[in-house]
C-alpha cells in the first residue's frame, strides 16, 4: 500500500454568502426555523436527502448553484438576517450571569455518553442522548458557562434495517467527520490537538472535534487514528457496542480522557456533571490531579472534588446500570491507582455499597455507586424516579429512612423550540408573540394558548397529521425498495393510513419493560377498535431494539407481522430506522401519544412532553413524568392507564391492557369523533389540546429544568467547591480532619434516654415537648445535630415517613444531668392532624461546610 497523504476540500462560497459557513457550523440552526428555511432554499430535495445536514448540503450542491445564490438579492438578504439573528443571540447577556454574577467565571463540564442534537450528527441512541442535547441547547439559551464532553463515534449507534419478516438487523455506516457540522480542534502551533489517554501497557492517541451548540461548545474525543491499534481505534467506534471490557475502555475514554481533553484546551472545570454513571471515572482524574498539584492526601482531594461533582441517574432498572467485574476494573485502572496511593481493595470499595471487609457481599464494581462516592450532589429525573433511586441506593445510608436518602429529583424537560413544529411555532408567534421560544417557563404567557381560535389550531394539527401520513408512506416505500420488496408491496405503501383517522403514536427504545405490544395483546379487540369505518383509528410505531436484545427485536417483529394481518393492514405501521427526524414528525402529527411502561421502570420519559407541546394528548401508565402531570392536571391533559398500581410480574399486563382498551372505546375515540354539526370540529378534543399545551409546556421544558440544576446543584457546588479550594485546600483538610475525629468518636455517642416532657394526648395545634439525654464522648455539641423524627403511624406499628425537628441544647441552670458527660436536649413536635403518632430521637454529625447532612453516613438512633 502506498503512503496516503491527506487533504480536505471545502466548498467555495462567493463572498456575498460566505456567512453560510458560520451558520452551518453552529447548531443554533437546529432550533431556528428561519435558518433552516435558508438552507432549504438552497436545494429543498437535497436538504431532505442529507437529513438536514448543512455541511453535507454545501459540499454536494453544484458550484453553479452557489454562484447563483451569491447574486440572488433575496437569498443574500435572508442570509444576512439569519446571521444577524445568530450574532445577536450569541452576544446577549444570559439568565445565568444576571442571576448569579458571582458564578459567571466558573466552568461547568457536562459529561454524557451520547448527545442527540440533530439527526445529522448521529452520536445518540435515544432518550438519554436527546435529553443531553436539549440540556446543552438550553444551557446556551440561558447563558450557562457550560462545556460538553462526549465521544466521536465512527459508527454511531446503528442504522436499523428490517427483514421481510420484521426481524431487525443493523448497519454501521462510518461517519465522515469532515461532512458533519463539527470542526477540528488545533493546538497553539496550528496542528491537530492530540490527547494521550493511558491504558494498560500503552497510551491511546485521541483527537478532538468541536460542535458549537449556540454559545456552548461540545468537545468529542476521537480515537480513530492511524497510529492507534485497531482495538484502540474501536474505543470510539460503536455507541453501546462490545462486551464488558469494551465498555470499561470506552468509559475510561469518556471520563478520564474527557478530563485530559479539557486540560488540553485550557479549561479547569469548577463543576463536573455526570449524565448517568458512564463518565464516573472522571472523579479519579480530578482527585489525582489535585493530589499532584496541591500535594494533599486522597481523602482531602476527594473532599474538595466531590463538592464540585453532580451525578444524575437515569436508570431505575438495576440491570441497566453499569456493573463491572473487579478484575476488569483493577486491570484498566492500574495506570491511575498508584498515583492515587490506594491499594486494589480501597479502589474497588469505591464502587461498592459496602466494603467486603465490613460485611459487604457484592464484589462487583458499580459505576453509579462509584459516582455517588465521588460526588456530593445526586438526583433522579422525575419525582417517582427519585423515590425509586432512594430505594435502590438505601444501602449506602443503611441507618437512614428510605425517604431521607439524599438523592433528590429534577424532572426532565424538553427544549421546546427544537420540538415544536414550524407551523405550530408560527401559530404561537401569532398569538403568544415571539417570546414563546425564550420563555417556555412563563405560565401566564402560555395561558394565552386558550385565546387561539379552535379552527386555526385544529387546521394546523390536521395538516401535521396529513404530513405525517405522507412522510410515513414515503419512508415505507423507501424501506421496501431497499430490501427488494415486491412491486405490489411497494405500491401498497402509498395506501397506508388515513389522513383523517385518529392517529396513535408509539415510539421509543424497544426494551421489554416498555411493553410496546401491550395495545396489540388482544388482536380481536384491536381489530374492533381500528375497524370502525365511521370512527377510523390507526397506530404508528417506531423504535430500535439494542443489537443484543433479542426479546426487544421480537417485539418489533410481532408489530410488523400484525401490520400485515388482513384486519390491520394499512392501519398499523412500523417506521424503520427511528431517529430525531422521524420523532419530530411523529410528535407533531399524532393525536395521541401512547406510553405503556411497567411502573416504576420508566425513569422520566420525554417523548410525551414533545407531543404535548404540539397539542397531542398523552395516554400513559402513571410512570415517570406523567405521574406528576396527571397528579397536577388529570383528565384535562390526557388519560391515565390504571391508577399507579405496581405489579411484580407479567400478571399486570392483562389488567392494564384491559384498562387501555376501555379508555380507547369509552373515552378517547368517542371524544375525537364528537364533532360539531355546524363545522365538523371536535371542540372537546381541541379544548384538551389547548390545556395540554398551556399547562404542560411551562412545567416540562428544559428551561425550567436547567434553571433548577443551576439553583439546586451548579451554583451551590460552585460555592462549596471554591470554598474548599481556597487557602491551599484548608477547608477540605479541616473537613477531612473533622470527619476522622467524628468517625473515631462515634462509638461513644449514645442517647441515654428519651422522654416526653408534656402530656402524651394533645389537641391538634398543641406541641409535644421532648427531652433527650445524650452522651457525646469526645465530641462537642456543635459537632452534632440531635433530632426528633416524627409523624403519624397511619394505623400501623411503624413510622412510614417521618418529618424532622432539631432539638436544642438546654443550657439553663437546671439542665444538669446525673452523668457528668451527659447533655440535655429539648425539642417540640408540632401537631397538625389527629390520630396515632410516634417519634424517635437520633444524633447525626453536623458540619455547616458539608454539601448535605448525610455525607458521613453515620447516625445514632435512640
PDB file of C-alpha atoms in Angstrom, residues 720 735 738 782 846-851:
ATOM      1  CA  UNK A 720     -18.757  24.941  48.048  1.00  0.00           C
ATOM      2  CA  UNK A 735     -13.383  18.843  56.955  1.00  0.00           C
ATOM      3  CA  UNK A 738     -13.274  16.698  61.436  1.00  0.00           C
ATOM      4  CA  UNK A 782     -21.604  21.795  67.813  1.00  0.00           C
ATOM      5  CA  UNK A 846     -23.193  18.182  61.732  1.00  0.00           C
ATOM      6  CA  UNK A 847     -20.836  20.500  59.908  1.00  0.00           C
ATOM      7  CA  UNK A 848     -22.075  23.534  58.002  1.00  0.00           C
ATOM      8  CA  UNK A 849     -19.429  23.006  55.316  1.00  0.00           C
ATOM      9  CA  UNK A 850     -20.908  19.662  54.170  1.00  0.00           C
ATOM     10  CA  UNK A 851     -22.953  19.661  50.980  1.00  0.00           C
TER      11      UNK A 851
END
